[in-house]
Amino acid sequence: MRFNTQEGYIVFKPEEIAYLEADQVYTIIRTIDSRLHHVTVNIGKIEAMLERIVS
């Protein structure tokens, strides 16, 4: 999964994502290594992407 950030972009495998947190129109992704990443996609779109991958 590829997401735009303020610095450029970041790529994650779905299993690397520990949880998502809404931050206005952005989403904070916490990874399993406890790092935080602010991405420019709203949480609903990320949840839908994960649903398609898991299904």
mmCIF file with all atom_site columns, C-alpha atoms in Angstrom:
data_model
loop_
_atom_site.group_PDB
_atom_site.id
_atom_site.type_symbol
_atom_site.label_atom_id
_atom_site.label_alt_id
_atom_site.label_comp_id
_atom_site.label_asym_id
_atom_site.label_entity_id
_atom_site.label_seq_id
_atom_site.pdbx_PDB_ins_code
_atom_site.Cartn_x
_atom_site.Cartn_y
_atom_site.Cartn_z
_atom_site.occupancy
_atom_site.B_iso_or_equiv
_atom_site.pdbx_formal_charge
_atom_site.auth_seq_id
_atom_site.auth_comp_id
_atom_site.auth_asym_id
_atom_site.auth_atom_id
_atom_site.pdbx_PDB_model_num
ATOM 1  C CA . MET A 1 1  ? 0.000   0.000   0.000  1.00 0.00 ? 1  MET A CA 1
ATOM 2  C CA . ARG A 1 2  ? 1.411   3.388   -1.022 1.00 0.00 ? 2  ARG A CA 1
ATOM 3  C CA . PHE A 1 3  ? 0.454   6.647   0.694  1.00 0.00 ? 3  PHE A CA 1
ATOM 4  C CA . ASN A 1 4  ? 1.434   10.257  0.083  1.00 0.00 ? 4  ASN A CA 1
ATOM 5  C CA . THR A 1 5  ? 2.998   12.155  2.983  1.00 0.00 ? 5  THR A CA 1
ATOM 6  C CA . GLN A 1 6  ? 4.258   15.713  3.408  1.00 0.00 ? 6  GLN A CA 1
ATOM 7  C CA . GLU A 1 7  ? 7.772   14.425  2.706  1.00 0.00 ? 7  GLU A CA 1
ATOM 8  C CA . GLY A 1 8  ? 6.860   12.350  -0.364 1.00 0.00 ? 8  GLY A CA 1
ATOM 9  C CA . TYR A 1 9  ? 5.371   8.892   0.003  1.00 0.00 ? 9  TYR A CA 1
ATOM 10 C CA . ILE A 1 10 ? 5.613   5.751   2.117  1.00 0.00 ? 10 ILE A CA 1
ATOM 11 C CA . VAL A 1 11 ? 4.881   2.105   1.337  1.00 0.00 ? 11 VAL A CA 1
ATOM 12 C CA . PHE A 1 12 ? 3.453   -0.435  3.792  1.00 0.00 ? 12 PHE A CA 1
ATOM 13 C CA . LYS A 1 13 ? 2.449   -4.056  3.711  1.00 0.00 ? 13 LYS A CA 1
ATOM 14 C CA . PRO A 1 14 ? -1.032  -4.362  5.292  1.00 0.00 ? 14 PRO A CA 1
ATOM 15 C CA . GLU A 1 15 ? 0.368   -6.580  8.054  1.00 0.00 ? 15 GLU A CA 1
ATOM 16 C CA . GLU A 1 16 ? 2.743   -3.770  9.116  1.00 0.00 ? 16 GLU A CA 1
ATOM 17 C CA . ILE A 1 17 ? -0.150  -1.510  10.145 1.00 0.00 ? 17 ILE A CA 1
ATOM 18 C CA . ALA A 1 18 ? -1.014  -1.720  13.858 1.00 0.00 ? 18 ALA A CA 1
ATOM 19 C CA . TYR A 1 19 ? -3.833  0.837   13.825 1.00 0.00 ? 19 TYR A CA 1
ATOM 20 C CA . LEU A 1 20 ? -5.244  3.949   12.172 1.00 0.00 ? 20 LEU A CA 1
ATOM 21 C CA . GLU A 1 21 ? -6.226  7.229   13.796 1.00 0.00 ? 21 GLU A CA 1
ATOM 22 C CA . ALA A 1 22 ? -8.215  10.045  12.166 1.00 0.00 ? 22 ALA A CA 1
ATOM 23 C CA . ASP A 1 23 ? -6.625  13.507  12.229 1.00 0.00 ? 23 ASP A CA 1
ATOM 24 C CA . GLN A 1 24 ? -9.061  15.883  10.504 1.00 0.00 ? 24 GLN A CA 1
ATOM 25 C CA . VAL A 1 25 ? -8.660  15.120  6.767  1.00 0.00 ? 25 VAL A CA 1
ATOM 26 C CA . TYR A 1 26 ? -5.472  13.120  7.337  1.00 0.00 ? 26 TYR A CA 1
ATOM 27 C CA . THR A 1 27 ? -4.787  9.729   8.895  1.00 0.00 ? 27 THR A CA 1
ATOM 28 C CA . ILE A 1 28 ? -2.094  8.742   11.357 1.00 0.00 ? 28 ILE A CA 1
ATOM 29 C CA . ILE A 1 29 ? -0.834  5.229   10.728 1.00 0.00 ? 29 ILE A CA 1
ATOM 30 C CA . ARG A 1 30 ? 0.945   3.489   13.610 1.00 0.00 ? 30 ARG A CA 1
ATOM 31 C CA . THR A 1 31 ? 3.042   0.587   12.408 1.00 0.00 ? 31 THR A CA 1
ATOM 32 C CA . ILE A 1 32 ? 3.925   -2.545  14.345 1.00 0.00 ? 32 ILE A CA 1
ATOM 33 C CA . ASP A 1 33 ? 7.358   -1.041  15.078 1.00 0.00 ? 33 ASP A CA 1
ATOM 34 C CA . SER A 1 34 ? 5.537   1.846   16.893 1.00 0.00 ? 34 SER A CA 1
ATOM 35 C CA . ARG A 1 35 ? 6.368   4.506   14.304 1.00 0.00 ? 35 ARG A CA 1
ATOM 36 C CA . LEU A 1 36 ? 3.753   7.143   13.408 1.00 0.00 ? 36 LEU A CA 1
ATOM 37 C CA . HIS A 1 37 ? 3.143   8.280   9.836  1.00 0.00 ? 37 HIS A CA 1
ATOM 38 C CA . HIS A 1 38 ? 0.795   11.106  8.786  1.00 0.00 ? 38 HIS A CA 1
ATOM 39 C CA . VAL A 1 39 ? -0.713  10.382  5.380  1.00 0.00 ? 39 VAL A CA 1
ATOM 40 C CA . THR A 1 40 ? -2.894  12.526  3.143  1.00 0.00 ? 40 THR A CA 1
ATOM 41 C CA . VAL A 1 41 ? -5.708  9.986   2.790  1.00 0.00 ? 41 VAL A CA 1
ATOM 42 C CA . ASN A 1 42 ? -8.754  9.969   5.041  1.00 0.00 ? 42 ASN A CA 1
ATOM 43 C CA . ILE A 1 43 ? -9.288  7.000   7.318  1.00 0.00 ? 43 ILE A CA 1
ATOM 44 C CA . GLY A 1 44 ? -12.403 5.773   5.483  1.00 0.00 ? 44 GLY A CA 1
ATOM 45 C CA . LYS A 1 45 ? -10.489 5.310   2.236  1.00 0.00 ? 45 LYS A CA 1
ATOM 46 C CA . ILE A 1 46 ? -7.713  3.403   3.990  1.00 0.00 ? 46 ILE A CA 1
ATOM 47 C CA . GLU A 1 47 ? -10.231 1.149   5.743  1.00 0.00 ? 47 GLU A CA 1
ATOM 48 C CA . ALA A 1 48 ? -11.879 0.418   2.378  1.00 0.00 ? 48 ALA A CA 1
ATOM 49 C CA . MET A 1 49 ? -8.487  -0.410  0.843  1.00 0.00 ? 49 MET A CA 1
ATOM 50 C CA . LEU A 1 50 ? -7.722  -2.810  3.698  1.00 0.00 ? 50 LEU A CA 1
ATOM 51 C CA . GLU A 1 51 ? -11.152 -4.461  3.376  1.00 0.00 ? 51 GLU A CA 1
ATOM 52 C CA . ARG A 1 52 ? -10.519 -5.162  -0.322 1.00 0.00 ? 52 ARG A CA 1
ATOM 53 C CA . ILE A 1 53 ? -7.107  -6.664  0.451  1.00 0.00 ? 53 ILE A CA 1
ATOM 54 C CA . VAL A 1 54 ? -8.323  -8.849  3.326  1.00 0.00 ? 54 VAL A CA 1
ATOM 55 C CA . SER A 1 55 ? -11.458 -10.114 1.541  1.00 0.00 ? 55 SER A CA 1
#
